[in-house]
Coordinates of N, CA and C in Angstrom, one line a residue:
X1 N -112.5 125.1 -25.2 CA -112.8 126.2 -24.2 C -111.5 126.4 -23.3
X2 N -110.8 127.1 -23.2 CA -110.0 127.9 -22.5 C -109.8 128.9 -21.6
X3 N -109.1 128.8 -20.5 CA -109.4 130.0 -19.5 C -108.5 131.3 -20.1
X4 N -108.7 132.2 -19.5 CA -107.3 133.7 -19.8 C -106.9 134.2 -18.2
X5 N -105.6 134.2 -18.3 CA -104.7 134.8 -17.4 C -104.6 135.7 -17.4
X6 N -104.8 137.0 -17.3 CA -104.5 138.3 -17.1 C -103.6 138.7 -15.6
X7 N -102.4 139.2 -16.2 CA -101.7 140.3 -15.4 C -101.1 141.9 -15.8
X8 N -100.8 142.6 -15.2 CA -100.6 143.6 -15.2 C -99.1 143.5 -15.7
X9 N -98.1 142.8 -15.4 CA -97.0 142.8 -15.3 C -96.2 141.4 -15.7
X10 N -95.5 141.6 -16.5 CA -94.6 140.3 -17.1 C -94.1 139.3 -15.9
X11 N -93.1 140.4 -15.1 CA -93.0 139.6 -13.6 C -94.3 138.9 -12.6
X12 N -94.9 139.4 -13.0 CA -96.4 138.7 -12.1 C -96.6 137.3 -12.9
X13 N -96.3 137.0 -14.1 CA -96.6 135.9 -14.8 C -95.3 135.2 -15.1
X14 N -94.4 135.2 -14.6 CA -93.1 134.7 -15.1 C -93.1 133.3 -14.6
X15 N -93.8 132.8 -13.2 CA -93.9 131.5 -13.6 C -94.5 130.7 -14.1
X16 N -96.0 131.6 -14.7 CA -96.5 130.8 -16.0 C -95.4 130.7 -16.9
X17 N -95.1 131.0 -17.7 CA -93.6 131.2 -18.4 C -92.9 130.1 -18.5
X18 N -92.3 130.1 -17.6 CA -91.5 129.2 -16.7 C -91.9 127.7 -16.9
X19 N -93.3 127.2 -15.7 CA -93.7 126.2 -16.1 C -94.3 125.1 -17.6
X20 N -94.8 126.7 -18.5 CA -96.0 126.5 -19.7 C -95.6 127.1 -20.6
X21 N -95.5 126.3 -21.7 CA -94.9 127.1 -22.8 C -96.1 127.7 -23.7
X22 N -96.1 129.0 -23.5 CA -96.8 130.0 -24.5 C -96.0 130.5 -25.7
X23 N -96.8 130.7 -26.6 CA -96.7 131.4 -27.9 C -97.4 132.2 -28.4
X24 N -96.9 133.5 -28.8 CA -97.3 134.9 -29.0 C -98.1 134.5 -30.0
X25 N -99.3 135.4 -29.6 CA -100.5 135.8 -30.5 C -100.1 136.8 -31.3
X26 N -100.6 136.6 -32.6 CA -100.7 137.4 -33.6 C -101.8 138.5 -33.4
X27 N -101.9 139.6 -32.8 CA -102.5 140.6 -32.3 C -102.4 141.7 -32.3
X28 N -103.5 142.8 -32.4 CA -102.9 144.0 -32.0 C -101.9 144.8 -31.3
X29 N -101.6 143.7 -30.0 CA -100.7 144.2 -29.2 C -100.1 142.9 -29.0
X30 N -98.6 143.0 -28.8 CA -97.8 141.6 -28.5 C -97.8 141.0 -27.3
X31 N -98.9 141.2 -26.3 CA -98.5 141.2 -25.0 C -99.4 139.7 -24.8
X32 N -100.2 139.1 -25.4 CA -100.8 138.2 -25.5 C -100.4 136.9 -26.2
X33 N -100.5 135.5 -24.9 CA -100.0 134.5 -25.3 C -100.8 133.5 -25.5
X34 N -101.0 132.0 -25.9 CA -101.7 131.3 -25.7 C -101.0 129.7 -25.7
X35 N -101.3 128.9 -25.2 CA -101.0 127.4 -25.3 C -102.4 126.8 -25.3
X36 N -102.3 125.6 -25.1 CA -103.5 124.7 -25.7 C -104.4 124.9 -24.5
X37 N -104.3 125.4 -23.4 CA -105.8 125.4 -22.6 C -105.4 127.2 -21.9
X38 N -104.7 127.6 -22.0 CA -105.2 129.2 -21.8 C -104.6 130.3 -23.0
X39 N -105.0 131.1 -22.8 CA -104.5 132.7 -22.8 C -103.8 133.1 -21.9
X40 N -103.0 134.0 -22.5 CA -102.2 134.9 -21.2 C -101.9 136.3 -21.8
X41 N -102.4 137.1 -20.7 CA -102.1 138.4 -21.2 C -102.0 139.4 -20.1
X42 N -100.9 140.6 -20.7 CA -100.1 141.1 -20.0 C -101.0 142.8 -20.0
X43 N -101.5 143.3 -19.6 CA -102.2 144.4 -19.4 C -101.3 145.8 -19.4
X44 N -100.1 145.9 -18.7 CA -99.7 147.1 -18.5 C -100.5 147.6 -17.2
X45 N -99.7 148.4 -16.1 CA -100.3 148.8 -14.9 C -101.7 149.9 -15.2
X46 N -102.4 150.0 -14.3 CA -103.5 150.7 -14.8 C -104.6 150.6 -14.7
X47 N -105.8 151.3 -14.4 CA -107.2 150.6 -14.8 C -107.7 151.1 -16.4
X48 N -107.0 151.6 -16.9 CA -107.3 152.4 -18.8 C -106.6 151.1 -19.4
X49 N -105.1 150.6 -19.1 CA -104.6 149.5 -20.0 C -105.4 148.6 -19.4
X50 N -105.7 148.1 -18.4 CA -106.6 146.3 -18.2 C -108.0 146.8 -19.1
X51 N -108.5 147.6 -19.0 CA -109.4 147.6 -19.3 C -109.4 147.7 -21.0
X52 N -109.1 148.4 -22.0 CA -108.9 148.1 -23.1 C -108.2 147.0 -23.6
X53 N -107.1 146.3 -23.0 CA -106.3 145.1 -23.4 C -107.5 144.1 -23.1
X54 N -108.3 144.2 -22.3 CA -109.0 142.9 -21.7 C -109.9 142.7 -22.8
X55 N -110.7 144.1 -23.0 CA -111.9 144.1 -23.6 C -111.5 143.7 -24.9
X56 N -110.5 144.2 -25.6 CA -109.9 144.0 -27.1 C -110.0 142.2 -27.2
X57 N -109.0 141.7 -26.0 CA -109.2 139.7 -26.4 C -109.9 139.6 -25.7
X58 N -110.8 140.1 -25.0 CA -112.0 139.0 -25.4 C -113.3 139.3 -26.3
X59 N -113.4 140.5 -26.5 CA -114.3 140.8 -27.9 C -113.9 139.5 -29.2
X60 N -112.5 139.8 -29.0 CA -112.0 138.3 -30.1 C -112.0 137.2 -30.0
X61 N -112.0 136.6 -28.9 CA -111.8 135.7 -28.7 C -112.6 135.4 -27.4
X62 N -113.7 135.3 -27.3 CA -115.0 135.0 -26.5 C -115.3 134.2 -26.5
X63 N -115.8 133.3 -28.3 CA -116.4 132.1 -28.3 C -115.3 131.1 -27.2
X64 N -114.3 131.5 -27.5 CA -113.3 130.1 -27.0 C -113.1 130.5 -25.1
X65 N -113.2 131.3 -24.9 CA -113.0 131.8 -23.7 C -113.9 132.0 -22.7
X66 N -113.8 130.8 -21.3 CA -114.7 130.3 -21.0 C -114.6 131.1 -19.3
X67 N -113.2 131.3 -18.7 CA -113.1 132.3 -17.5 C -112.0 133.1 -17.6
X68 N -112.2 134.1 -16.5 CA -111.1 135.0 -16.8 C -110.1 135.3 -15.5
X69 N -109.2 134.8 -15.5 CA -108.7 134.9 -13.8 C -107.4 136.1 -14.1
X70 N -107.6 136.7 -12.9 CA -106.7 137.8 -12.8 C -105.7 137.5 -11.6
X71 N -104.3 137.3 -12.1 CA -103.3 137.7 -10.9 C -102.6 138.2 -10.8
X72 N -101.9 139.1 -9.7 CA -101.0 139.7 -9.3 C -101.1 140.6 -7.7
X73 N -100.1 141.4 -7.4 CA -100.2 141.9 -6.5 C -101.1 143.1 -5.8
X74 N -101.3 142.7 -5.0 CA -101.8 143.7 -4.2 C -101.5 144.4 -2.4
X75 N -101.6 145.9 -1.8 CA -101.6 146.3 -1.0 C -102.8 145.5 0.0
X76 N -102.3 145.6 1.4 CA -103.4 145.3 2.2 C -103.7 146.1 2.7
X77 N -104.8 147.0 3.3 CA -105.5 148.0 4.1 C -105.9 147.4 5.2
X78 N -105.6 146.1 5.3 CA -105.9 145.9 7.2 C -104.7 145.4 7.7
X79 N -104.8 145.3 9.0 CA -103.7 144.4 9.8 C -103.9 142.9 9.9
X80 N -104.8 142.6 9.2 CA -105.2 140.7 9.2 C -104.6 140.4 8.2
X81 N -104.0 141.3 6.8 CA -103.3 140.7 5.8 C -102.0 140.9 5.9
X82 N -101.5 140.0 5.9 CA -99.6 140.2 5.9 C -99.1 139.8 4.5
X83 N -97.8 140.8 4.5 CA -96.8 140.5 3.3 C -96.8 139.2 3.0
X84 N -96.7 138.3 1.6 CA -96.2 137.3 1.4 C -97.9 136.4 1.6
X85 N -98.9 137.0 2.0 CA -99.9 136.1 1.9 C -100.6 136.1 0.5
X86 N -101.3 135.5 0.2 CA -102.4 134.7 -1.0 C -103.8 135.2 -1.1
X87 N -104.8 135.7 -1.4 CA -106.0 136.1 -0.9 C -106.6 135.5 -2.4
X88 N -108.1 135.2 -2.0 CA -108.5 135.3 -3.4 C -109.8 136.2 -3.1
X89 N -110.4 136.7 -4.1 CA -110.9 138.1 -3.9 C -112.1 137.5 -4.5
X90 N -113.6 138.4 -3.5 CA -114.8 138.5 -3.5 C -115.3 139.2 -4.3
X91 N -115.0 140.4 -4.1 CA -115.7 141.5 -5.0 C -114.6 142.5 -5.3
X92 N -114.8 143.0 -6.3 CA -114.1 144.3 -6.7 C -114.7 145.9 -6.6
X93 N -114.0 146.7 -6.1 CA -114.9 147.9 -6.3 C -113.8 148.8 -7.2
X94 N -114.1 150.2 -7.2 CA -113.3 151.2 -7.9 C -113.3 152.3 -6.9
X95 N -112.0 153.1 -7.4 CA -111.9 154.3 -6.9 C -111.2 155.3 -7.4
X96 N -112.3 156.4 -8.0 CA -111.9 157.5 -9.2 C -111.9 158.7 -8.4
X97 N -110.7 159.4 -8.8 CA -110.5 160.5 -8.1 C -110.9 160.5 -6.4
X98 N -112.0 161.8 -6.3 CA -112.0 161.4 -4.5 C -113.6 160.7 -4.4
X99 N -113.9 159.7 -5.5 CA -114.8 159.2 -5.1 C -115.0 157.5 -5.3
X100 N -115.6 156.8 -4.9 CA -116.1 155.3 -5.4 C -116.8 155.4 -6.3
X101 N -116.5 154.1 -7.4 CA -117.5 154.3 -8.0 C -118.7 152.8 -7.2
X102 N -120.0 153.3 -8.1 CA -120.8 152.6 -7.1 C -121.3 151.0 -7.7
X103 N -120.6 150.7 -8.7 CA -120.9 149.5 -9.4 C -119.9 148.5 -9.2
X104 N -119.9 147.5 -8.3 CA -119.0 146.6 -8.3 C -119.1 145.2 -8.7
X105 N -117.8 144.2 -8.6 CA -118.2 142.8 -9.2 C -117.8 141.8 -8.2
X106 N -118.3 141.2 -8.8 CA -118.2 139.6 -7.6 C -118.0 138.7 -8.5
X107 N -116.3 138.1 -8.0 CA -116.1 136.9 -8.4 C -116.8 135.7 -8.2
X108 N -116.5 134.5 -8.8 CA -117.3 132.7 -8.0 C -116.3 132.7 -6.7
X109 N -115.6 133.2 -6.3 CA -115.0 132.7 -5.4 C -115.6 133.5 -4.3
X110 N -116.0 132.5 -3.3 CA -116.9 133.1 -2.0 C -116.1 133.0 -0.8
X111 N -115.2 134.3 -0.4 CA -114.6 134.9 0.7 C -114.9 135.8 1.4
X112 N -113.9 136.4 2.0 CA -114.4 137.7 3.1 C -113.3 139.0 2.3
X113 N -112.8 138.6 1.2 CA -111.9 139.6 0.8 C -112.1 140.3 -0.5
X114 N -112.8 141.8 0.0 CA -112.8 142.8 -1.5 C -111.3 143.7 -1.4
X115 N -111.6 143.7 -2.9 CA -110.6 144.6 -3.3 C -111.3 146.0 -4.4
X116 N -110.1 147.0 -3.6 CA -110.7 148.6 -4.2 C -109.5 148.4 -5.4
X117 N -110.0 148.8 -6.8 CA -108.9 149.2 -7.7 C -108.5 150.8 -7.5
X118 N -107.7 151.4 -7.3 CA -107.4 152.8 -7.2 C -106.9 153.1 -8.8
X119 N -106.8 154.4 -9.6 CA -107.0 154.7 -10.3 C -104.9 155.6 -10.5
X120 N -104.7 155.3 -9.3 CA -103.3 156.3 -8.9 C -102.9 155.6 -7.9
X121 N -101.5 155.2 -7.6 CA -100.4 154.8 -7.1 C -101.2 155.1 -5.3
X122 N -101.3 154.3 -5.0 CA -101.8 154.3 -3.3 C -100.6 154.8 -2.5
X123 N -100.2 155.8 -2.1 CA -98.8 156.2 -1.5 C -98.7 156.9 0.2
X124 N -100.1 157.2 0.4 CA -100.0 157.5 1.8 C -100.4 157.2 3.0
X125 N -100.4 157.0 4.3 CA -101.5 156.7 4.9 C -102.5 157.2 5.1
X126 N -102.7 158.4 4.4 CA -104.3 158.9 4.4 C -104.8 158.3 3.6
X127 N -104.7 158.1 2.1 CA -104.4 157.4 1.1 C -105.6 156.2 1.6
X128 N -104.6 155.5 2.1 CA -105.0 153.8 2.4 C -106.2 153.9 3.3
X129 N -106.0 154.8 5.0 CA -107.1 154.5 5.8 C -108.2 155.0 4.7
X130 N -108.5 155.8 4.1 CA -109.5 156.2 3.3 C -110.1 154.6 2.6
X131 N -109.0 154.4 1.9 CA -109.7 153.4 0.9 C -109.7 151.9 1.9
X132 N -109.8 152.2 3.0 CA -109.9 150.8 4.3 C -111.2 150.9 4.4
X133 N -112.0 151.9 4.2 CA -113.6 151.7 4.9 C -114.1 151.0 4.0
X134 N -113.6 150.8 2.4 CA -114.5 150.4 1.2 C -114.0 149.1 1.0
X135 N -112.9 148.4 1.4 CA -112.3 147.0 1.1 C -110.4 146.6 1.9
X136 N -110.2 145.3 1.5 CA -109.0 145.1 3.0 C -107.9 145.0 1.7
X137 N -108.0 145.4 0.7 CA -106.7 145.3 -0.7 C -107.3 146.2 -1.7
X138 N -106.0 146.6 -2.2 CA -106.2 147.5 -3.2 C -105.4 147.0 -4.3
X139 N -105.4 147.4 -5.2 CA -105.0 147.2 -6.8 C -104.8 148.5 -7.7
X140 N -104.4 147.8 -8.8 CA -104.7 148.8 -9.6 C -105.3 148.3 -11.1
X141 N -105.8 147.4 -11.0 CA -106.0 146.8 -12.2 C -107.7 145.5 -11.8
X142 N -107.8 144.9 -11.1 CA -109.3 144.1 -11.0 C -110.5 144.6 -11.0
X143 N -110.9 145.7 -11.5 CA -112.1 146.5 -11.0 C -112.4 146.6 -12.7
X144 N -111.2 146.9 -13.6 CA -111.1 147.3 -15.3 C -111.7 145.3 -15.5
X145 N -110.7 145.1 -15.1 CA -110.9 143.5 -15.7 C -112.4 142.8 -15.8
X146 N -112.6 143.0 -14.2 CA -113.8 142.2 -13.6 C -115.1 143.0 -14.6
X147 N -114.7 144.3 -14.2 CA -116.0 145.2 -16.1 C -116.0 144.3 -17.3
X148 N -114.9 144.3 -17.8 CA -114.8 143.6 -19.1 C -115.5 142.2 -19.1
X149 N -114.7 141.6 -17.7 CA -115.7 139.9 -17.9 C -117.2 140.1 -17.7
X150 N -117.6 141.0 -16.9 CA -119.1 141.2 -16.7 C -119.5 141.5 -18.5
X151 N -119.1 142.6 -18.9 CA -119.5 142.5 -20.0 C -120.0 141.6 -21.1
X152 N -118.9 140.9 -21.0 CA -119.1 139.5 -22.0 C -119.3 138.7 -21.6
X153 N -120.2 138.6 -20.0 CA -120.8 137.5 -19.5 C -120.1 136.3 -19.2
X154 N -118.4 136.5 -18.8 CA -117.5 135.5 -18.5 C -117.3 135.2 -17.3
X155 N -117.6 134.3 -16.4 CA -116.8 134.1 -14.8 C -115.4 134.4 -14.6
X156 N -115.6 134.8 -13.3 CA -114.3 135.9 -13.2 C -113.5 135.3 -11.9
X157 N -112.0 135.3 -11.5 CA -111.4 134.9 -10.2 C -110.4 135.6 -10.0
X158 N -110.2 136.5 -9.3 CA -108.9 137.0 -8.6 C -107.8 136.3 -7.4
X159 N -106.9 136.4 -7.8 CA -105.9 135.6 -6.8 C -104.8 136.8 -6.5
X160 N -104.5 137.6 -5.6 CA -103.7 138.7 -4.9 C -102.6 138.1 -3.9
X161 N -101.0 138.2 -4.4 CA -100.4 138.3 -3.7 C -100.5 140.0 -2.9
X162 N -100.3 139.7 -1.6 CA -100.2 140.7 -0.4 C -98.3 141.5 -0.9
X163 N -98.3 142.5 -1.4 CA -96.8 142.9 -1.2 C -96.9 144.0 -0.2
X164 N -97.2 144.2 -0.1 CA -97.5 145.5 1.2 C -98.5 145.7 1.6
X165 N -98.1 146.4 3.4 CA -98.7 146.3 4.4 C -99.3 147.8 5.0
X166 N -100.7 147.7 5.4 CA -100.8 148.6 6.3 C -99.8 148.6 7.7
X167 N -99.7 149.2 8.5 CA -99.0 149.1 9.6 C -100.1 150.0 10.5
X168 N -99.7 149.9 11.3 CA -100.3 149.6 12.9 C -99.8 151.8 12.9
X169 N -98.9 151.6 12.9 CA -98.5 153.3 13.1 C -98.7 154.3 12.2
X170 N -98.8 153.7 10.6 CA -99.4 154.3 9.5 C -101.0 154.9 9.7
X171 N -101.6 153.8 10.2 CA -103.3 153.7 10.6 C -103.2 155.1 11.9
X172 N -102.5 154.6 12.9 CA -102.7 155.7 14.0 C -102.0 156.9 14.0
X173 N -101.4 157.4 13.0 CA -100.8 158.8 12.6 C -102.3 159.4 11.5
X174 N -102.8 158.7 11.2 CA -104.0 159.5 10.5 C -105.1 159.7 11.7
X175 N -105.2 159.2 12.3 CA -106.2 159.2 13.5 C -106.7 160.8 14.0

């Protein structure tokens, strides 16, 4: 039984890498690695690539695959999260075009921190206060993933580096 690593981004996983020696799966797509107690796989930014890359290994590879943890970075939508912090994430929600969607997931990990996946590059302060009433981080990728594990009935954990910040003047120029 093995866990799976999922990131969006080669650099988000470089010091699994580093530490763990993985070796490339023979797969549809090259982006998937494995050593003797995980998977690792590389998604591409997006919620269309997490979502099909995820679903694809673990349709395959399910019997062996026992949780599915997602990491990489994320925006913060409040002023309690600062650059350079750690969060691990509650629930996930989504947000397609100008709406939410209304089905979200809950990790095992019991905190005070959801995260919205946005569907498009989060780039303004209208942007962000908007997506602050529904969660305190945003993404672009845990909302695809956390789907896929729900599907296959896998336990699910998000861990979010904070790389950017709301700001205090950002918030009150949309006011």
């Amino acid at each position: 039984m093995v866990k799976i690593l999922i990131f969006a981004h080669r650099g988000e996983a470089q010091a699994f890498f580093t530490q763990w020696e993985f070796l490339k799966v023979n797969f549809y797509f090259t982006v998937l690695f494995k050593n003797k107690d995980h998977y690792l796989l590389i998604t591409g930014e997006g919620p269309k690539e997490a979502s099909e890359k995820t679903v694809a290994v673990l349709a395959a590879f399910k019997p062996e695959i026992t949780e599915v943890i997602n990491i990489g970075i994320a925006g913060s939508l409040t002023p309690k999260l600062k650059v350079g912090e750690h969060v691990w994430v509650r629930s996930s929600y989504a947000q397609n075009a100008e709406r939410c969607e209304f089905k979200s997931f809950t990790t095992k990990n019991h905190n005070n921190i959801d995260c919205i996946t946005a569907y498009s590059r989060v780039t303004t302060p209208e942007e962000k206060k908007t997506l602050s009433s529904f969660a305190d981080i945003v993404d672009r990728e845990l909302w695809s993933i956390a789907s896929a594990a729900h599907l296959f009935r896998i336990e699910l954990s998000a861990l979010k580096l904070i790389s950017d910040a709301i700001t205090l003047h950002s918030l009150t120029r949309t006011l």
